[in-house]
Amino acid sequence: MRVSIYDHHHEDNDKAVDANNKFEMISGSSDAPSGNKAITTKSSSTGGKNNKEGDHNKKKHKYAFQTRSQVDILDDGYRWRKYGQKTVKNSKFPRSYYRCTHKGCNVKKQIQRLSKDEEVVMTTYEGIHTHSIDKSSDDFDNILRQMQTYTAF
DNA sequence: CGTATTTGACCTGCGC
DNA sequence: GCGCAGGTCAAATACG
């Protein structure tokens, strides 16, 4: 469903994002890495090889943005695979959980529409992409790419 | 047929 | 210890 904001027939602005969008950085302090599988009978074998990078003590890359858009799907040029959708108690709109479909790219994205302003969607990124963007010639992508450099410190 | 999306089940942490 | 809230996975389905 690779539909992008520009792909969608918006009615207001040419670009879904206007100068009114603001982004704020959220430093992830507490984290709940429930790497444990949900259903039992899974981690029976001695699969201790799954011990990849365990810098649990390092700062978590978490960036949140608030974008004024009519659509929830903010395509930043990467490929996202939705893996969950839950309703939050503070919002009357469900929250969508996305994950980068790239190999080794465990970047997570979280999209939630604010109940206060249904036209504002909060996008929360977690992690850093280990691959380059394939897309181009995208106004939105441009903005998002700059944003990445901003937070890539 | 392969990949992405949907939806329900299930797990973890926190509060009481 | 149980319930609530939030988060994730996995099987089935839809779509190209």
mmCIF file with all atom_site columns, C-alpha atoms (C1' of nucleotides) in Angstrom:
data_model
loop_
_atom_site.group_PDB
_atom_site.id
_atom_site.type_symbol
_atom_site.label_atom_id
_atom_site.label_alt_id
_atom_site.label_comp_id
_atom_site.label_asym_id
_atom_site.label_entity_id
_atom_site.label_seq_id
_atom_site.pdbx_PDB_ins_code
_atom_site.Cartn_x
_atom_site.Cartn_y
_atom_site.Cartn_z
_atom_site.occupancy
_atom_site.B_iso_or_equiv
_atom_site.pdbx_formal_charge
_atom_site.auth_seq_id
_atom_site.auth_comp_id
_atom_site.auth_asym_id
_atom_site.auth_atom_id
_atom_site.pdbx_PDB_model_num
ATOM 1   C CA    . MET A 1 1   ? 0.000  0.000   0.000  1.00 0.00 ? 1   MET A CA    1
ATOM 2   C CA    . ARG A 1 2   ? 2.827  2.305   -0.619 1.00 0.00 ? 2   ARG A CA    1
ATOM 3   C CA    . VAL A 1 3   ? 0.638  5.334   -0.702 1.00 0.00 ? 3   VAL A CA    1
ATOM 4   C CA    . SER A 1 4   ? 2.297  8.583   0.013  1.00 0.00 ? 4   SER A CA    1
ATOM 5   C CA    . ILE A 1 5   ? 0.863  11.840  1.070  1.00 0.00 ? 5   ILE A CA    1
ATOM 6   C CA    . TYR A 1 6   ? 1.425  13.320  -2.311 1.00 0.00 ? 6   TYR A CA    1
ATOM 7   C CA    . ASP A 1 7   ? -0.158 10.306  -3.825 1.00 0.00 ? 7   ASP A CA    1
ATOM 8   C CA    . HIS A 1 8   ? -3.229 10.969  -1.855 1.00 0.00 ? 8   HIS A CA    1
ATOM 9   C CA    . HIS A 1 9   ? -5.547 13.580  -3.183 1.00 0.00 ? 9   HIS A CA    1
ATOM 10  C CA    . HIS A 1 10  ? -5.290 16.182  -0.576 1.00 0.00 ? 10  HIS A CA    1
ATOM 11  C CA    . GLU A 1 11  ? -7.529 19.106  -0.737 1.00 0.00 ? 11  GLU A CA    1
ATOM 12  C CA    . ASP A 1 12  ? -5.771 21.693  1.290  1.00 0.00 ? 12  ASP A CA    1
ATOM 13  C CA    . ASN A 1 13  ? -2.090 22.339  0.807  1.00 0.00 ? 13  ASN A CA    1
ATOM 14  C CA    . ASP A 1 14  ? -0.021 20.982  -1.956 1.00 0.00 ? 14  ASP A CA    1
ATOM 15  C CA    . LYS A 1 15  ? 2.154  19.245  0.551  1.00 0.00 ? 15  LYS A CA    1
ATOM 16  C CA    . ALA A 1 16  ? 0.691  17.526  3.497  1.00 0.00 ? 16  ALA A CA    1
ATOM 17  C CA    . VAL A 1 17  ? 3.233  19.242  5.672  1.00 0.00 ? 17  VAL A CA    1
ATOM 18  C CA    . ASP A 1 18  ? 3.267  22.968  5.973  1.00 0.00 ? 18  ASP A CA    1
ATOM 19  C CA    . ALA A 1 19  ? 5.472  25.321  7.895  1.00 0.00 ? 19  ALA A CA    1
ATOM 20  C CA    . ASN A 1 20  ? 3.241  24.772  10.826 1.00 0.00 ? 20  ASN A CA    1
ATOM 21  C CA    . ASN A 1 21  ? 4.686  21.402  11.621 1.00 0.00 ? 21  ASN A CA    1
ATOM 22  C CA    . LYS A 1 22  ? 6.882  21.239  14.634 1.00 0.00 ? 22  LYS A CA    1
ATOM 23  C CA    . PHE A 1 23  ? 9.143  18.500  15.824 1.00 0.00 ? 23  PHE A CA    1
ATOM 24  C CA    . GLU A 1 24  ? 10.499 17.776  19.203 1.00 0.00 ? 24  GLU A CA    1
ATOM 25  C CA    . MET A 1 25  ? 13.189 15.394  20.319 1.00 0.00 ? 25  MET A CA    1
ATOM 26  C CA    . ILE A 1 26  ? 12.353 12.910  22.933 1.00 0.00 ? 26  ILE A CA    1
ATOM 27  C CA    . SER A 1 27  ? 15.243 11.302  24.701 1.00 0.00 ? 27  SER A CA    1
ATOM 28  C CA    . GLY A 1 28  ? 14.232 7.789   25.486 1.00 0.00 ? 28  GLY A CA    1
ATOM 29  C CA    . SER A 1 29  ? 15.237 7.100   29.039 1.00 0.00 ? 29  SER A CA    1
ATOM 30  C CA    . SER A 1 30  ? 13.208 4.167   30.129 1.00 0.00 ? 30  SER A CA    1
ATOM 31  C CA    . ASP A 1 31  ? 12.743 1.319   27.792 1.00 0.00 ? 31  ASP A CA    1
ATOM 32  C CA    . ALA A 1 32  ? 10.952 -1.972  27.920 1.00 0.00 ? 32  ALA A CA    1
ATOM 33  C CA    . PRO A 1 33  ? 12.648 -4.296  25.457 1.00 0.00 ? 33  PRO A CA    1
ATOM 34  C CA    . SER A 1 34  ? 10.363 -7.230  25.773 1.00 0.00 ? 34  SER A CA    1
ATOM 35  C CA    . GLY A 1 35  ? 12.388 -9.375  23.482 1.00 0.00 ? 35  GLY A CA    1
ATOM 36  C CA    . ASN A 1 36  ? 10.543 -12.298 24.942 1.00 0.00 ? 36  ASN A CA    1
ATOM 37  C CA    . LYS A 1 37  ? 8.245  -13.998 22.547 1.00 0.00 ? 37  LYS A CA    1
ATOM 38  C CA    . ALA A 1 38  ? 4.586  -13.939 23.235 1.00 0.00 ? 38  ALA A CA    1
ATOM 39  C CA    . ILE A 1 39  ? 3.703  -17.569 22.906 1.00 0.00 ? 39  ILE A CA    1
ATOM 40  C CA    . THR A 1 40  ? 5.635  -20.192 24.733 1.00 0.00 ? 40  THR A CA    1
ATOM 41  C CA    . THR A 1 41  ? 7.488  -23.044 23.063 1.00 0.00 ? 41  THR A CA    1
ATOM 42  C CA    . LYS A 1 42  ? 9.823  -20.928 21.094 1.00 0.00 ? 42  LYS A CA    1
ATOM 43  C CA    . SER A 1 43  ? 13.026 -20.288 22.945 1.00 0.00 ? 43  SER A CA    1
ATOM 44  C CA    . SER A 1 44  ? 13.548 -23.899 23.805 1.00 0.00 ? 44  SER A CA    1
ATOM 45  C CA    . SER A 1 45  ? 16.612 -24.561 21.742 1.00 0.00 ? 45  SER A CA    1
ATOM 46  C CA    . THR A 1 46  ? 19.906 -23.222 22.872 1.00 0.00 ? 46  THR A CA    1
ATOM 47  C CA    . GLY A 1 47  ? 19.712 -20.416 20.439 1.00 0.00 ? 47  GLY A CA    1
ATOM 48  C CA    . GLY A 1 48  ? 22.139 -18.252 22.305 1.00 0.00 ? 48  GLY A CA    1
ATOM 49  C CA    . LYS A 1 49  ? 23.356 -16.918 19.006 1.00 0.00 ? 49  LYS A CA    1
ATOM 50  C CA    . ASN A 1 50  ? 20.710 -14.304 18.987 1.00 0.00 ? 50  ASN A CA    1
ATOM 51  C CA    . ASN A 1 51  ? 22.827 -12.064 21.117 1.00 0.00 ? 51  ASN A CA    1
ATOM 52  C CA    . LYS A 1 52  ? 23.306 -9.148  18.855 1.00 0.00 ? 52  LYS A CA    1
ATOM 53  C CA    . GLU A 1 53  ? 24.275 -5.689  20.015 1.00 0.00 ? 53  GLU A CA    1
ATOM 54  C CA    . GLY A 1 54  ? 23.083 -5.399  23.525 1.00 0.00 ? 54  GLY A CA    1
ATOM 55  C CA    . ASP A 1 55  ? 23.981 -1.826  24.268 1.00 0.00 ? 55  ASP A CA    1
ATOM 56  C CA    . HIS A 1 56  ? 21.081 -1.554  26.591 1.00 0.00 ? 56  HIS A CA    1
ATOM 57  C CA    . ASN A 1 57  ? 22.937 1.012   28.545 1.00 0.00 ? 57  ASN A CA    1
ATOM 58  C CA    . LYS A 1 58  ? 23.242 3.398   25.676 1.00 0.00 ? 58  LYS A CA    1
ATOM 59  C CA    . LYS A 1 59  ? 20.859 6.160   24.898 1.00 0.00 ? 59  LYS A CA    1
ATOM 60  C CA    . LYS A 1 60  ? 17.917 5.144   22.829 1.00 0.00 ? 60  LYS A CA    1
ATOM 61  C CA    . HIS A 1 61  ? 17.306 6.894   19.591 1.00 0.00 ? 61  HIS A CA    1
ATOM 62  C CA    . LYS A 1 62  ? 13.839 8.192   19.798 1.00 0.00 ? 62  LYS A CA    1
ATOM 63  C CA    . TYR A 1 63  ? 12.567 11.126  17.861 1.00 0.00 ? 63  TYR A CA    1
ATOM 64  C CA    . ALA A 1 64  ? 9.060  12.371  17.786 1.00 0.00 ? 64  ALA A CA    1
ATOM 65  C CA    . PHE A 1 65  ? 7.518  14.712  15.287 1.00 0.00 ? 65  PHE A CA    1
ATOM 66  C CA    . GLN A 1 66  ? 4.198  16.320  15.020 1.00 0.00 ? 66  GLN A CA    1
ATOM 67  C CA    . THR A 1 67  ? 3.061  16.847  11.505 1.00 0.00 ? 67  THR A CA    1
ATOM 68  C CA    . ARG A 1 68  ? -0.042 18.543  10.330 1.00 0.00 ? 68  ARG A CA    1
ATOM 69  C CA    . SER A 1 69  ? -1.447 16.173  7.796  1.00 0.00 ? 69  SER A CA    1
ATOM 70  C CA    . GLN A 1 70  ? -4.703 14.685  6.742  1.00 0.00 ? 70  GLN A CA    1
ATOM 71  C CA    . VAL A 1 71  ? -3.258 11.256  6.307  1.00 0.00 ? 71  VAL A CA    1
ATOM 72  C CA    . ASP A 1 72  ? -1.649 9.016   8.862  1.00 0.00 ? 72  ASP A CA    1
ATOM 73  C CA    . ILE A 1 73  ? 0.787  7.434   6.474  1.00 0.00 ? 73  ILE A CA    1
ATOM 74  C CA    . LEU A 1 74  ? 3.775  9.733   6.364  1.00 0.00 ? 74  LEU A CA    1
ATOM 75  C CA    . ASP A 1 75  ? 6.086  8.167   3.861  1.00 0.00 ? 75  ASP A CA    1
ATOM 76  C CA    . ASP A 1 76  ? 9.612  9.212   4.573  1.00 0.00 ? 76  ASP A CA    1
ATOM 77  C CA    . GLY A 1 77  ? 11.122 7.171   1.807  1.00 0.00 ? 77  GLY A CA    1
ATOM 78  C CA    . TYR A 1 78  ? 11.630 3.997   3.779  1.00 0.00 ? 78  TYR A CA    1
ATOM 79  C CA    . ARG A 1 79  ? 9.583  0.862   3.653  1.00 0.00 ? 79  ARG A CA    1
ATOM 80  C CA    . TRP A 1 80  ? 7.430  0.288   6.702  1.00 0.00 ? 80  TRP A CA    1
ATOM 81  C CA    . ARG A 1 81  ? 5.583  -2.838  7.637  1.00 0.00 ? 81  ARG A CA    1
ATOM 82  C CA    . LYS A 1 82  ? 2.763  -2.410  10.060 1.00 0.00 ? 82  LYS A CA    1
ATOM 83  C CA    . TYR A 1 83  ? 3.012  -4.883  12.905 1.00 0.00 ? 83  TYR A CA    1
ATOM 84  C CA    . GLY A 1 84  ? 0.357  -3.688  15.267 1.00 0.00 ? 84  GLY A CA    1
ATOM 85  C CA    . GLN A 1 85  ? -2.403 -1.285  15.995 1.00 0.00 ? 85  GLN A CA    1
ATOM 86  C CA    . LYS A 1 86  ? -3.653 -0.452  19.452 1.00 0.00 ? 86  LYS A CA    1
ATOM 87  C CA    . THR A 1 87  ? -6.025 2.105   20.780 1.00 0.00 ? 87  THR A CA    1
ATOM 88  C CA    . VAL A 1 88  ? -4.649 4.428   23.378 1.00 0.00 ? 88  VAL A CA    1
ATOM 89  C CA    . LYS A 1 89  ? -6.756 5.509   26.245 1.00 0.00 ? 89  LYS A CA    1
ATOM 90  C CA    . ASN A 1 90  ? -5.870 9.128   25.822 1.00 0.00 ? 90  ASN A CA    1
ATOM 91  C CA    . SER A 1 91  ? -6.756 9.246   22.195 1.00 0.00 ? 91  SER A CA    1
ATOM 92  C CA    . LYS A 1 92  ? -9.874 8.283   20.427 1.00 0.00 ? 92  LYS A CA    1
ATOM 93  C CA    . PHE A 1 93  ? -7.746 7.234   17.504 1.00 0.00 ? 93  PHE A CA    1
ATOM 94  C CA    . PRO A 1 94  ? -5.731 4.030   17.350 1.00 0.00 ? 94  PRO A CA    1
ATOM 95  C CA    . ARG A 1 95  ? -1.959 4.053   17.304 1.00 0.00 ? 95  ARG A CA    1
ATOM 96  C CA    . SER A 1 96  ? -0.155 2.282   14.524 1.00 0.00 ? 96  SER A CA    1
ATOM 97  C CA    . TYR A 1 97  ? 3.168  0.523   14.925 1.00 0.00 ? 97  TYR A CA    1
ATOM 98  C CA    . TYR A 1 98  ? 5.442  0.230   11.935 1.00 0.00 ? 98  TYR A CA    1
ATOM 99  C CA    . ARG A 1 99  ? 8.777  -1.436  11.413 1.00 0.00 ? 99  ARG A CA    1
ATOM 100 C CA    . CYS A 1 100 ? 11.382 -1.069  8.721  1.00 0.00 ? 100 CYS A CA    1
ATOM 101 C CA    . THR A 1 101 ? 11.297 -4.061  6.420  1.00 0.00 ? 101 THR A CA    1
ATOM 102 C CA    . HIS A 1 102 ? 14.984 -3.868  5.762  1.00 0.00 ? 102 HIS A CA    1
ATOM 103 C CA    . LYS A 1 103 ? 17.394 -6.593  6.718  1.00 0.00 ? 103 LYS A CA    1
ATOM 104 C CA    . GLY A 1 104 ? 19.084 -5.695  9.934  1.00 0.00 ? 104 GLY A CA    1
ATOM 105 C CA    . CYS A 1 105 ? 17.282 -2.414  10.002 1.00 0.00 ? 105 CYS A CA    1
ATOM 106 C CA    . ASN A 1 106 ? 15.278 -2.667  13.164 1.00 0.00 ? 106 ASN A CA    1
ATOM 107 C CA    . VAL A 1 107 ? 13.919 0.795   13.048 1.00 0.00 ? 107 VAL A CA    1
ATOM 108 C CA    . LYS A 1 108 ? 10.515 1.263   14.526 1.00 0.00 ? 108 LYS A CA    1
ATOM 109 C CA    . LYS A 1 109 ? 7.992  3.927   13.765 1.00 0.00 ? 109 LYS A CA    1
ATOM 110 C CA    . GLN A 1 110 ? 4.932  4.839   15.698 1.00 0.00 ? 110 GLN A CA    1
ATOM 111 C CA    . ILE A 1 111 ? 2.114  6.908   14.334 1.00 0.00 ? 111 ILE A CA    1
ATOM 112 C CA    . GLN A 1 112 ? -0.641 8.340   16.399 1.00 0.00 ? 112 GLN A CA    1
ATOM 113 C CA    . ARG A 1 113 ? -3.246 10.942  15.668 1.00 0.00 ? 113 ARG A CA    1
ATOM 114 C CA    . LEU A 1 114 ? -3.859 13.462  18.366 1.00 0.00 ? 114 LEU A CA    1
ATOM 115 C CA    . SER A 1 115 ? -7.357 13.449  19.699 1.00 0.00 ? 115 SER A CA    1
ATOM 116 C CA    . LYS A 1 116 ? -7.047 17.095  20.495 1.00 0.00 ? 116 LYS A CA    1
ATOM 117 C CA    . ASP A 1 117 ? -6.253 17.928  16.899 1.00 0.00 ? 117 ASP A CA    1
ATOM 118 C CA    . GLU A 1 118 ? -7.317 15.207  14.594 1.00 0.00 ? 118 GLU A CA    1
ATOM 119 C CA    . GLU A 1 119 ? -5.425 16.889  11.822 1.00 0.00 ? 119 GLU A CA    1
ATOM 120 C CA    . VAL A 1 120 ? -2.154 16.442  13.642 1.00 0.00 ? 120 VAL A CA    1
ATOM 121 C CA    . VAL A 1 121 ? -0.337 13.151  13.642 1.00 0.00 ? 121 VAL A CA    1
ATOM 122 C CA    . MET A 1 122 ? 2.572  12.381  15.909 1.00 0.00 ? 122 MET A CA    1
ATOM 123 C CA    . THR A 1 123 ? 5.250  10.243  14.338 1.00 0.00 ? 123 THR A CA    1
ATOM 124 C CA    . THR A 1 124 ? 7.762  8.678   16.672 1.00 0.00 ? 124 THR A CA    1
ATOM 125 C CA    . TYR A 1 125 ? 10.908 7.143   15.228 1.00 0.00 ? 125 TYR A CA    1
ATOM 126 C CA    . GLU A 1 126 ? 13.042 4.700   17.127 1.00 0.00 ? 126 GLU A CA    1
ATOM 127 C CA    . GLY A 1 127 ? 16.419 3.572   15.917 1.00 0.00 ? 127 GLY A CA    1
ATOM 128 C CA    . ILE A 1 128 ? 18.616 4.463   13.000 1.00 0.00 ? 128 ILE A CA    1
ATOM 129 C CA    . HIS A 1 129 ? 18.351 3.191   9.462  1.00 0.00 ? 129 HIS A CA    1
ATOM 130 C CA    . THR A 1 130 ? 21.345 1.250   8.284  1.00 0.00 ? 130 THR A CA    1
ATOM 131 C CA    . HIS A 1 131 ? 20.518 1.616   4.641  1.00 0.00 ? 131 HIS A CA    1
ATOM 132 C CA    . SER A 1 132 ? 20.084 4.536   2.320  1.00 0.00 ? 132 SER A CA    1
ATOM 133 C CA    . ILE A 1 133 ? 16.852 5.840   1.045  1.00 0.00 ? 133 ILE A CA    1
ATOM 134 C CA    . ASP A 1 134 ? 15.766 4.585   -2.282 1.00 0.00 ? 134 ASP A CA    1
ATOM 135 C CA    . LYS A 1 135 ? 13.280 7.254   -2.987 1.00 0.00 ? 135 LYS A CA    1
ATOM 136 C CA    . SER A 1 136 ? 14.029 10.682  -4.256 1.00 0.00 ? 136 SER A CA    1
ATOM 137 C CA    . SER A 1 137 ? 12.441 13.723  -5.776 1.00 0.00 ? 137 SER A CA    1
ATOM 138 C CA    . ASP A 1 138 ? 10.129 14.021  -2.883 1.00 0.00 ? 138 ASP A CA    1
ATOM 139 C CA    . ASP A 1 139 ? 9.462  17.239  -1.114 1.00 0.00 ? 139 ASP A CA    1
ATOM 140 C CA    . PHE A 1 140 ? 8.473  15.360  1.941  1.00 0.00 ? 140 PHE A CA    1
ATOM 141 C CA    . ASP A 1 141 ? 11.377 13.022  1.727  1.00 0.00 ? 141 ASP A CA    1
ATOM 142 C CA    . ASN A 1 142 ? 13.652 15.977  1.542  1.00 0.00 ? 142 ASN A CA    1
ATOM 143 C CA    . ILE A 1 143 ? 12.296 17.353  4.728  1.00 0.00 ? 143 ILE A CA    1
ATOM 144 C CA    . LEU A 1 144 ? 12.474 14.054  6.479  1.00 0.00 ? 144 LEU A CA    1
ATOM 145 C CA    . ARG A 1 145 ? 16.009 13.485  5.305  1.00 0.00 ? 145 ARG A CA    1
ATOM 146 C CA    . GLN A 1 146 ? 17.137 16.764  6.712  1.00 0.00 ? 146 GLN A CA    1
ATOM 147 C CA    . MET A 1 147 ? 15.403 15.873  9.878  1.00 0.00 ? 147 MET A CA    1
ATOM 148 C CA    . GLN A 1 148 ? 17.422 12.704  10.075 1.00 0.00 ? 148 GLN A CA    1
ATOM 149 C CA    . THR A 1 149 ? 20.650 14.617  9.837  1.00 0.00 ? 149 THR A CA    1
ATOM 150 C CA    . TYR A 1 150 ? 19.365 16.802  12.549 1.00 0.00 ? 150 TYR A CA    1
ATOM 151 C CA    . THR A 1 151 ? 18.836 13.938  14.878 1.00 0.00 ? 151 THR A CA    1
ATOM 152 C CA    . ALA A 1 152 ? 21.733 11.846  13.685 1.00 0.00 ? 152 ALA A CA    1
ATOM 153 C CA    . PHE A 1 153 ? 24.024 13.326  16.270 1.00 0.00 ? 153 PHE A CA    1
ATOM 154 C "C1'" . DC  B 2 1   ? 3.055  -17.042 -5.394 1.00 0.00 ? 1   DC  B "C1'" 1
ATOM 155 C "C1'" . DG  B 2 2   ? 5.167  -13.529 -2.476 1.00 0.00 ? 2   DG  B "C1'" 1
ATOM 156 C "C1'" . DT  B 2 3   ? 4.806  -9.738  0.286  1.00 0.00 ? 3   DT  B "C1'" 1
ATOM 157 C "C1'" . DA  B 2 4   ? 2.334  -6.513  3.102  1.00 0.00 ? 4   DA  B "C1'" 1
ATOM 158 C "C1'" . DT  B 2 5   ? -1.640 -5.759  6.061  1.00 0.00 ? 5   DT  B "C1'" 1
ATOM 159 C "C1'" . DT  B 2 6   ? -5.199 -7.138  9.315  1.00 0.00 ? 6   DT  B "C1'" 1
ATOM 160 C "C1'" . DT  B 2 7   ? -6.718 -8.697  13.625 1.00 0.00 ? 7   DT  B "C1'" 1
ATOM 161 C "C1'" . DG  B 2 8   ? -6.655 -11.251 17.935 1.00 0.00 ? 8   DG  B "C1'" 1
ATOM 162 C "C1'" . DA  B 2 9   ? -3.907 -13.269 21.435 1.00 0.00 ? 9   DA  B "C1'" 1
ATOM 163 C "C1'" . DC  B 2 10  ? -0.483 -12.751 24.664 1.00 0.00 ? 10  DC  B "C1'" 1
ATOM 164 C "C1'" . DC  B 2 11  ? 3.280  -10.650 27.526 1.00 0.00 ? 11  DC  B "C1'" 1
ATOM 165 C "C1'" . DT  B 2 12  ? 5.308  -7.005  30.551 1.00 0.00 ? 12  DT  B "C1'" 1
ATOM 166 C "C1'" . DG  B 2 13  ? 5.266  -3.142  33.658 1.00 0.00 ? 13  DG  B "C1'" 1
ATOM 167 C "C1'" . DC  B 2 14  ? 2.859  -0.281  36.809 1.00 0.00 ? 14  DC  B "C1'" 1
ATOM 168 C "C1'" . DG  B 2 15  ? -0.640 0.904   40.144 1.00 0.00 ? 15  DG  B "C1'" 1
ATOM 169 C "C1'" . DC  B 2 16  ? -3.665 -0.264  43.633 1.00 0.00 ? 16  DC  B "C1'" 1
ATOM 170 C "C1'" . DG  C 3 1   ? -2.127 -10.596 43.067 1.00 0.00 ? 1   DG  C "C1'" 1
ATOM 171 C "C1'" . DC  C 3 2   ? -5.115 -8.613  39.763 1.00 0.00 ? 2   DC  C "C1'" 1
ATOM 172 C "C1'" . DG  C 3 3   ? -6.392 -5.223  36.402 1.00 0.00 ? 3   DG  C "C1'" 1
ATOM 173 C "C1'" . DC  C 3 4   ? -5.242 -1.758  33.125 1.00 0.00 ? 4   DC  C "C1'" 1
ATOM 174 C "C1'" . DA  C 3 5   ? -2.436 0.200   29.594 1.00 0.00 ? 5   DA  C "C1'" 1
ATOM 175 C "C1'" . DG  C 3 6   ? 0.781  -0.360  26.236 1.00 0.00 ? 6   DG  C "C1'" 1
ATOM 176 C "C1'" . DG  C 3 7   ? 3.535  -3.154  23.069 1.00 0.00 ? 7   DG  C "C1'" 1
ATOM 177 C "C1'" . DT  C 3 8   ? 4.644  -7.206  20.050 1.00 0.00 ? 8   DT  C "C1'" 1
ATOM 178 C "C1'" . DC  C 3 9   ? 3.993  -11.503 17.501 1.00 0.00 ? 9   DC  C "C1'" 1
ATOM 179 C "C1'" . DA  C 3 10  ? 1.874  -14.717 14.722 1.00 0.00 ? 10  DA  C "C1'" 1
ATOM 180 C "C1'" . DA  C 3 11  ? -1.608 -16.763 11.601 1.00 0.00 ? 11  DA  C "C1'" 1
ATOM 181 C "C1'" . DA  C 3 12  ? -4.819 -15.528 8.172  1.00 0.00 ? 12  DA  C "C1'" 1
ATOM 182 C "C1'" . DT  C 3 13  ? -6.125 -12.588 4.562  1.00 0.00 ? 13  DT  C "C1'" 1
ATOM 183 C "C1'" . DA  C 3 14  ? -5.713 -9.299  0.740  1.00 0.00 ? 14  DA  C "C1'" 1
ATOM 184 C "C1'" . DC  C 3 15  ? -3.486 -7.571  -2.958 1.00 0.00 ? 15  DC  C "C1'" 1
ATOM 185 C "C1'" . DG  C 3 16  ? 0.161  -7.198  -6.854 1.00 0.00 ? 16  DG  C "C1'" 1
#
